[in-house]
Coordinates of C-alpha atoms and ligand atoms in Angstrom, one line a residue:
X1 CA 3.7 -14.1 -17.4
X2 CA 2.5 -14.2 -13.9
X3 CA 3.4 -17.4 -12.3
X4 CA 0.5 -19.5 -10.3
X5 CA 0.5 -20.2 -7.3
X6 CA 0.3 -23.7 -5.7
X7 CA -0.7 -24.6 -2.4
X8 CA 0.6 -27.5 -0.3
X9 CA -1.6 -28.8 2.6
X10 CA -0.3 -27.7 5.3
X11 CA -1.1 -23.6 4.6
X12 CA -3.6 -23.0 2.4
X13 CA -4.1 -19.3 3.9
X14 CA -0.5 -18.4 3.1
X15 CA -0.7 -19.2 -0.6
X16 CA -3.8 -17.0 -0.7
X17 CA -2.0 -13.8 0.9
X18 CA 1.0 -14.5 -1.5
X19 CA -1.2 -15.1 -4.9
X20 CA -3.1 -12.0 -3.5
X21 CA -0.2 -10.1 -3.5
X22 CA 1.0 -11.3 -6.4
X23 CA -1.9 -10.6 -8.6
X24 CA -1.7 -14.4 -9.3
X25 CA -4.4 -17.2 -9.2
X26 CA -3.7 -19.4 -6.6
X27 CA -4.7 -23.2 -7.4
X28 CA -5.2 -26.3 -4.8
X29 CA -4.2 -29.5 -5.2
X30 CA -6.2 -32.3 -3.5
X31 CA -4.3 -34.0 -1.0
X32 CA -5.9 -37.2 0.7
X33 CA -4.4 -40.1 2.4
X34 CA -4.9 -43.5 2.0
X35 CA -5.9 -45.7 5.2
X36 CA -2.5 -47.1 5.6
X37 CA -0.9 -43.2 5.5
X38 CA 0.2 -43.2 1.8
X39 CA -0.2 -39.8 0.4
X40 CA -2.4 -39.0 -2.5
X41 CA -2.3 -36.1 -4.7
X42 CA -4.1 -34.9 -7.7
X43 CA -2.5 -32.1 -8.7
X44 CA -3.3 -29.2 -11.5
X45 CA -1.9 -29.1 -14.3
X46 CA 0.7 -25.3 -14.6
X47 CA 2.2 -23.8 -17.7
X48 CA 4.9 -21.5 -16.6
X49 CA 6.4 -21.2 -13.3
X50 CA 4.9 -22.6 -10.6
X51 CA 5.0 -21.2 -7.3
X52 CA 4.5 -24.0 -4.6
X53 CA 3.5 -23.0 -1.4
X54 CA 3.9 -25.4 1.9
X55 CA 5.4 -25.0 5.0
X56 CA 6.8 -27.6 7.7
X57 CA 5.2 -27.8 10.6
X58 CA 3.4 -29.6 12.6
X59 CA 4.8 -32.7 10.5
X60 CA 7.6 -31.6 8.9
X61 CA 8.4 -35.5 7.6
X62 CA 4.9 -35.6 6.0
X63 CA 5.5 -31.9 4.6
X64 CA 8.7 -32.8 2.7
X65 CA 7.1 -36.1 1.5
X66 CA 4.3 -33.9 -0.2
X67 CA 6.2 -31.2 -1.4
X68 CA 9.1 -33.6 -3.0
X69 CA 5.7 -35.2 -4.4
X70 CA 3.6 -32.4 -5.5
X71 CA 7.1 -31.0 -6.4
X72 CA 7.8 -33.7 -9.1
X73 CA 4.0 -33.9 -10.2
X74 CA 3.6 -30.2 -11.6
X75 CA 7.0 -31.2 -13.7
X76 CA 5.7 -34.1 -15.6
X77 CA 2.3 -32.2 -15.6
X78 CA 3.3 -29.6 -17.5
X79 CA 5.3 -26.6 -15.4
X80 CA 8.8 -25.0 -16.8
X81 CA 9.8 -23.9 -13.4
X82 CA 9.2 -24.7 -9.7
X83 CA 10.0 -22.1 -6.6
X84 CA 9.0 -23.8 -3.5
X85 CA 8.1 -21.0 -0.6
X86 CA 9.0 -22.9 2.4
X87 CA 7.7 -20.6 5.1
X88 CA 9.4 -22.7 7.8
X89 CA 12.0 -24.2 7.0
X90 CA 12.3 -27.6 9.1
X91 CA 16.0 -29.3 9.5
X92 CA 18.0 -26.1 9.3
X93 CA 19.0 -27.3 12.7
X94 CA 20.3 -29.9 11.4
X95 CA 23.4 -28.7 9.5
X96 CA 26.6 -30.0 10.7
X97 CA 28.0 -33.9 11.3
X98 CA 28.6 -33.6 15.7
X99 CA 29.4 -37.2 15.7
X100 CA 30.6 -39.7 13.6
X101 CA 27.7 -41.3 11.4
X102 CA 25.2 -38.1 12.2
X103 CA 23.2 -37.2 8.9
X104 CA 23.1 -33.4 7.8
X105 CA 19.6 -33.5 6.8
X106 CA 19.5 -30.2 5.5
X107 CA 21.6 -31.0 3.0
X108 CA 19.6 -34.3 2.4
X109 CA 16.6 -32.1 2.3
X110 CA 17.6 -29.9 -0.3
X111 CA 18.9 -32.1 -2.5
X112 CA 15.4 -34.3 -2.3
X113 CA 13.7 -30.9 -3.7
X114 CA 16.1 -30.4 -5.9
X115 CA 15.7 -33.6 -7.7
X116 CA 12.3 -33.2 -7.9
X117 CA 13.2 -30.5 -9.9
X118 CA 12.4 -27.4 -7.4
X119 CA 15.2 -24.5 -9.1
X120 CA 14.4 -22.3 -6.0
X121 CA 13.8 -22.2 -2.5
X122 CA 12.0 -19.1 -0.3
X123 CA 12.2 -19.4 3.2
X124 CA 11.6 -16.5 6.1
X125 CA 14.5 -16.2 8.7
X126 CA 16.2 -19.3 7.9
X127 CA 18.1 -20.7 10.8
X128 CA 21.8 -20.2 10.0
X129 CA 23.9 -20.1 13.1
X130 CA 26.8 -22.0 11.4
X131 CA 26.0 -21.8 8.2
X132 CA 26.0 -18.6 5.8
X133 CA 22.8 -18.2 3.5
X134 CA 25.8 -19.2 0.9
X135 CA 27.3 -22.2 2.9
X136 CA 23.7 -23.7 3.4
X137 CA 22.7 -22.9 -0.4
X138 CA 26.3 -24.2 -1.7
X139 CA 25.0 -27.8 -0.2
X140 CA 22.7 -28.3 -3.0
X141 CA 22.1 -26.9 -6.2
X142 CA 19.2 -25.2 -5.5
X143 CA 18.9 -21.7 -5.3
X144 CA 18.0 -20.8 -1.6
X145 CA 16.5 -16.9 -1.1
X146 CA 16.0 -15.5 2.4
X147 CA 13.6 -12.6 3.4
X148 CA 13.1 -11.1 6.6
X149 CA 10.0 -10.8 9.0
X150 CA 12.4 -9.0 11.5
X151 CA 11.3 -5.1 10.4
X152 CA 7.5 -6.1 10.7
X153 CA 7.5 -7.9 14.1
X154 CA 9.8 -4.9 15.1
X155 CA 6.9 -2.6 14.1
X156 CA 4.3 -4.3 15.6
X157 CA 6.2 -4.6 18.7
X158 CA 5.7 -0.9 18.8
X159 CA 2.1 -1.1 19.5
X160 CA 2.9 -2.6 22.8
X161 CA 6.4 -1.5 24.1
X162 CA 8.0 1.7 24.7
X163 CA 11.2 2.7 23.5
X164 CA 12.1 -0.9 24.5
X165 CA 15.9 -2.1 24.8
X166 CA 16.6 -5.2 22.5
X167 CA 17.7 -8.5 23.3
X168 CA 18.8 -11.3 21.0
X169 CA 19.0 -14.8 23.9
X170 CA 22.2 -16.2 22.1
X171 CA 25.3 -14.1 19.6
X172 CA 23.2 -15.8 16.5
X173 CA 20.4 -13.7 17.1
X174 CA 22.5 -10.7 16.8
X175 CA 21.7 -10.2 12.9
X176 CA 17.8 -9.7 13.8
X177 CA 18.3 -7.6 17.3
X178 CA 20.7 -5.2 15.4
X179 CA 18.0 -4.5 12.9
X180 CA 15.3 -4.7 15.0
X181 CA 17.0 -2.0 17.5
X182 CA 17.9 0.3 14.3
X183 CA 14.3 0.2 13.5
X184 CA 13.0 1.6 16.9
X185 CA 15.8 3.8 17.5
X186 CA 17.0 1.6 20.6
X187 CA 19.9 -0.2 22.0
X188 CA 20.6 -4.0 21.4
X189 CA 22.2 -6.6 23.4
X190 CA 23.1 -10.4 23.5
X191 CA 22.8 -13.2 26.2
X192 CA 25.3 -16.0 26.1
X193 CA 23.5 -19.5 25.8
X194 CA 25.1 -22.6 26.0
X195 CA 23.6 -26.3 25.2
X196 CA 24.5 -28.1 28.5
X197 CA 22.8 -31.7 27.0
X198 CA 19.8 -32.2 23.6
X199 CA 17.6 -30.8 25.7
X200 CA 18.9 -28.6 28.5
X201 CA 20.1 -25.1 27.8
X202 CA 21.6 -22.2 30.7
X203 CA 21.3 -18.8 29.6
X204 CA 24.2 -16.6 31.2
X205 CA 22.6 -13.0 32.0
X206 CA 24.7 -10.1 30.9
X207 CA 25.2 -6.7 32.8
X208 CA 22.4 -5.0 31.2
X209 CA 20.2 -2.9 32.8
X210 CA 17.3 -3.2 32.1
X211 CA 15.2 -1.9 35.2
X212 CA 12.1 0.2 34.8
X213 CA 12.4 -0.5 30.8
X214 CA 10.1 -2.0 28.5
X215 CA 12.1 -5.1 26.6
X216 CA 11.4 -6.8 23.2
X217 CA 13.0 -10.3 22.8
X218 CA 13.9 -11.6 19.3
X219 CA 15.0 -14.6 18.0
X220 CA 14.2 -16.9 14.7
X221 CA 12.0 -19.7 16.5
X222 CA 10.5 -20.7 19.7
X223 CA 10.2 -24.5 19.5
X224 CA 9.9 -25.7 23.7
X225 CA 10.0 -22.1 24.5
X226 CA 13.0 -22.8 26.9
X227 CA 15.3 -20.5 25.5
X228 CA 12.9 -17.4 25.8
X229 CA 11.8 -18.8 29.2
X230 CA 15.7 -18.6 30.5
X231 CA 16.0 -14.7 29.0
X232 CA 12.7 -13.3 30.8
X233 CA 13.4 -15.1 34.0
X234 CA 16.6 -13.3 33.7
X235 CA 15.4 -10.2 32.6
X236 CA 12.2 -10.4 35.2
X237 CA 15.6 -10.9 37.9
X238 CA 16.7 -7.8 36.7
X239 CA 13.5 -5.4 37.3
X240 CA 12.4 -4.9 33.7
X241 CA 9.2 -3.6 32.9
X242 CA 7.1 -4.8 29.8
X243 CA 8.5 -7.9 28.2
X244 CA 7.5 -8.8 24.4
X245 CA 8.9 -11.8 23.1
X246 CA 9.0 -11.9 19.1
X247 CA 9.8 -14.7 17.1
X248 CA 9.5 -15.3 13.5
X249 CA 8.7 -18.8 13.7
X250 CA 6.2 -20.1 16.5
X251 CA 6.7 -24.0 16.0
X252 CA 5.4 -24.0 19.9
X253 CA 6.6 -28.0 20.8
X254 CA 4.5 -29.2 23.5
X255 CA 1.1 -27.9 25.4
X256 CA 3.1 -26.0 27.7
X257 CA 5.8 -23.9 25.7
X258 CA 3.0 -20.4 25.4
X259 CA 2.4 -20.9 28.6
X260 CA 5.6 -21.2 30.2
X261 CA 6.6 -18.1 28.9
X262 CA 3.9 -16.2 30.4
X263 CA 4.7 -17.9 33.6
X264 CA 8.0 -16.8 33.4
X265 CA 6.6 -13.3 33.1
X266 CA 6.5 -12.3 29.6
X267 CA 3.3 -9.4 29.0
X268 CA 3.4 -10.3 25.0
X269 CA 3.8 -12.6 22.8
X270 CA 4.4 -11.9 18.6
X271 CA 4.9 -14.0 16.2
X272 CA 4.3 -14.4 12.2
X273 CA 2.1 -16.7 10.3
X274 CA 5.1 -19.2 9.0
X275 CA 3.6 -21.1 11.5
X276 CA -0.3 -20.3 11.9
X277 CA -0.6 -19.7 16.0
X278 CA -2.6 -17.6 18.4
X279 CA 0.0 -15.4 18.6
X280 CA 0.4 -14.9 14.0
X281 CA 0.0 -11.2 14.4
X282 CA 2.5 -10.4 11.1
X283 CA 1.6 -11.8 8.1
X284 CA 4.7 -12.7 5.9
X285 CA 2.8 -13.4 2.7
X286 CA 3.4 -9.9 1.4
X287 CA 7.0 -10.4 2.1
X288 CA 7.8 -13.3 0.3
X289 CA 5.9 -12.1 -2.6
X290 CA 8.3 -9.2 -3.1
X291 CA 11.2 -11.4 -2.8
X292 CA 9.0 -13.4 -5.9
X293 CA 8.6 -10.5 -7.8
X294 CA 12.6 -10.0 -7.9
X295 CA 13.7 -13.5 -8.4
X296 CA 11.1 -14.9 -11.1
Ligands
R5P301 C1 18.5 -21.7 18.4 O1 19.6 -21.4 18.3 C2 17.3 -20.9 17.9 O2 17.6 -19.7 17.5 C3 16.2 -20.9 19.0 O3 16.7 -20.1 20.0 C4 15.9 -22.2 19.4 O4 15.6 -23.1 18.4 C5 14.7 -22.2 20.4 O5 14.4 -23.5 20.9 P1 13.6 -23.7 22.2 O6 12.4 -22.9 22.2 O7 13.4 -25.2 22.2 O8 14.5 -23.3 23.3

């Protein structure tokens, strides 16, 4: 039986592209707020799985409280099974104690959902620099499934760059510049970043050369934009021709983080839809539908 799809608030577009792909109806609850910022919900009632779509930005805490809500509402109301597709994931950063008292929220996260009886997660490019998919799955019960937006943004890079060299700004990147690199028959390479203070980063250029080529940067998000800033400055230094900068989730903190990277000097800017931006060029609702069709 074909599941139906659900949309949460905060992407309405993206639960169309996946029901589309799906062959599934896609249904939407109504979600209102009451003057003092409580949420409201009147959701429909699913037999069968449900497939609940909502992703985490721009208010990731109001996000989670409707999907933890909605979540526990299509239960009571009737549906066997709930897979949330989390486009963004929000507090993957989150995943380790640095000091004493620090909360992993992730791990908070995930157990919230899984409580209000979501069996599986979907996300796109989940942020895992010290976590595996494993480790951050094995903090919850809840099944977490990762696809990839890494092949398409590497396609549509193509319409841009020419026979670009790959760069990934920090080692965790390496896992989407590798593929990204075998894709366009290219060579890949890493920067070294390091987190001088919450909000300051130095990016320590490599020995790459990189004059007269066309480049295409990858990484999972681009939240201030000062990480990709840091790698075309340095790659700008070094005499490189056409810069792409491609990122799978455009979360875009602040008026200024687009337009600092032009500033720096990048020609073009690609992202996905996890995150609906002027820049959404892939859309990863096709994606994640293939990764329903093999989990449900
Ligand atoms: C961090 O390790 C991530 O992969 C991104 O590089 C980071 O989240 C980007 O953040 P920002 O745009 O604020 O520098």
């Amino acid at each position: 039986m074909l599941p139906v799809v659900v949309a949460g608030s905060s992407h309405p577009g993206m639960a169309l592209s996946i029901a589309q792909a799906l062959g599934a109806n896609a249904r939407f609850p109504v979600v209102e707020k009451f003057p003092d910022g409580e949420t409201h919900i009147v959701a429909p009632s699913v037999k069968g799985t449900a497939v609940y779509v909502q992703t985490m930005h721009p208010y990731p805490n109001e996000m989670l409280v409707e999907m933890e809500y909605t979540a526990d509402l299509l239960k009571e109301l009737g549906a066997d099974k709930i897979v949330a597709v989390v486009p963004y994931l929000a507090y993957t950063r989150q995943d380790t104690r640095h000091t004493d008292g620090e909360g992993i929220a992730i791990k908070s996260m995930l157990r919230m959902l899984e409580k209000a009886g979501v069996s599986d997660i979907v996300s796109v490019d989940i942020h895992l620099h010290r976590l595996s998919l494993k480790g951050m799955s094995g903090l919850a019960s809840v099944r977490l499934h990762e696809v990839s937006a890494v092949d398409a943004l590497a396609k549509e890079s193509g319409r841009f760059l020419k026979a670009p060299v790959v760069v990934g700004p920090d080692s965790e990147s390496e896992r989407w510049a590798k593929r990204a690199a075998e894709l366009l028959g290219s060579s890949y390479d890493m920067l070294e970043k390091n987190r001088t203070s919450p909000t300051e980063i130095e990016i320590k250029p490599k020995t790459l050369d990189v004059k007269g080529r066309d480049v295409l940067i990858i990484d999972d998000i681009v939240s201030t934009g000062d990480t990709i800033k840091k790698v075309i400055e340095s790659l700008r230094a070094k005499g490189a021709n056409k810069i792409a900068a491609a990122f799978t989730h455009g979360v875009l903190s602040g008026e200024d983080a687009a337009a600092g990277l032009y500033r720096a000097g990048a020609t073009y800017l690609i992202s996905t839809n996890t995150i609906n931006n002027e820049f959404s060029r892939v859309d990863v609702g096709p994606i994640i539908a293939q990764k329903l069709k093999e989990i449900l």
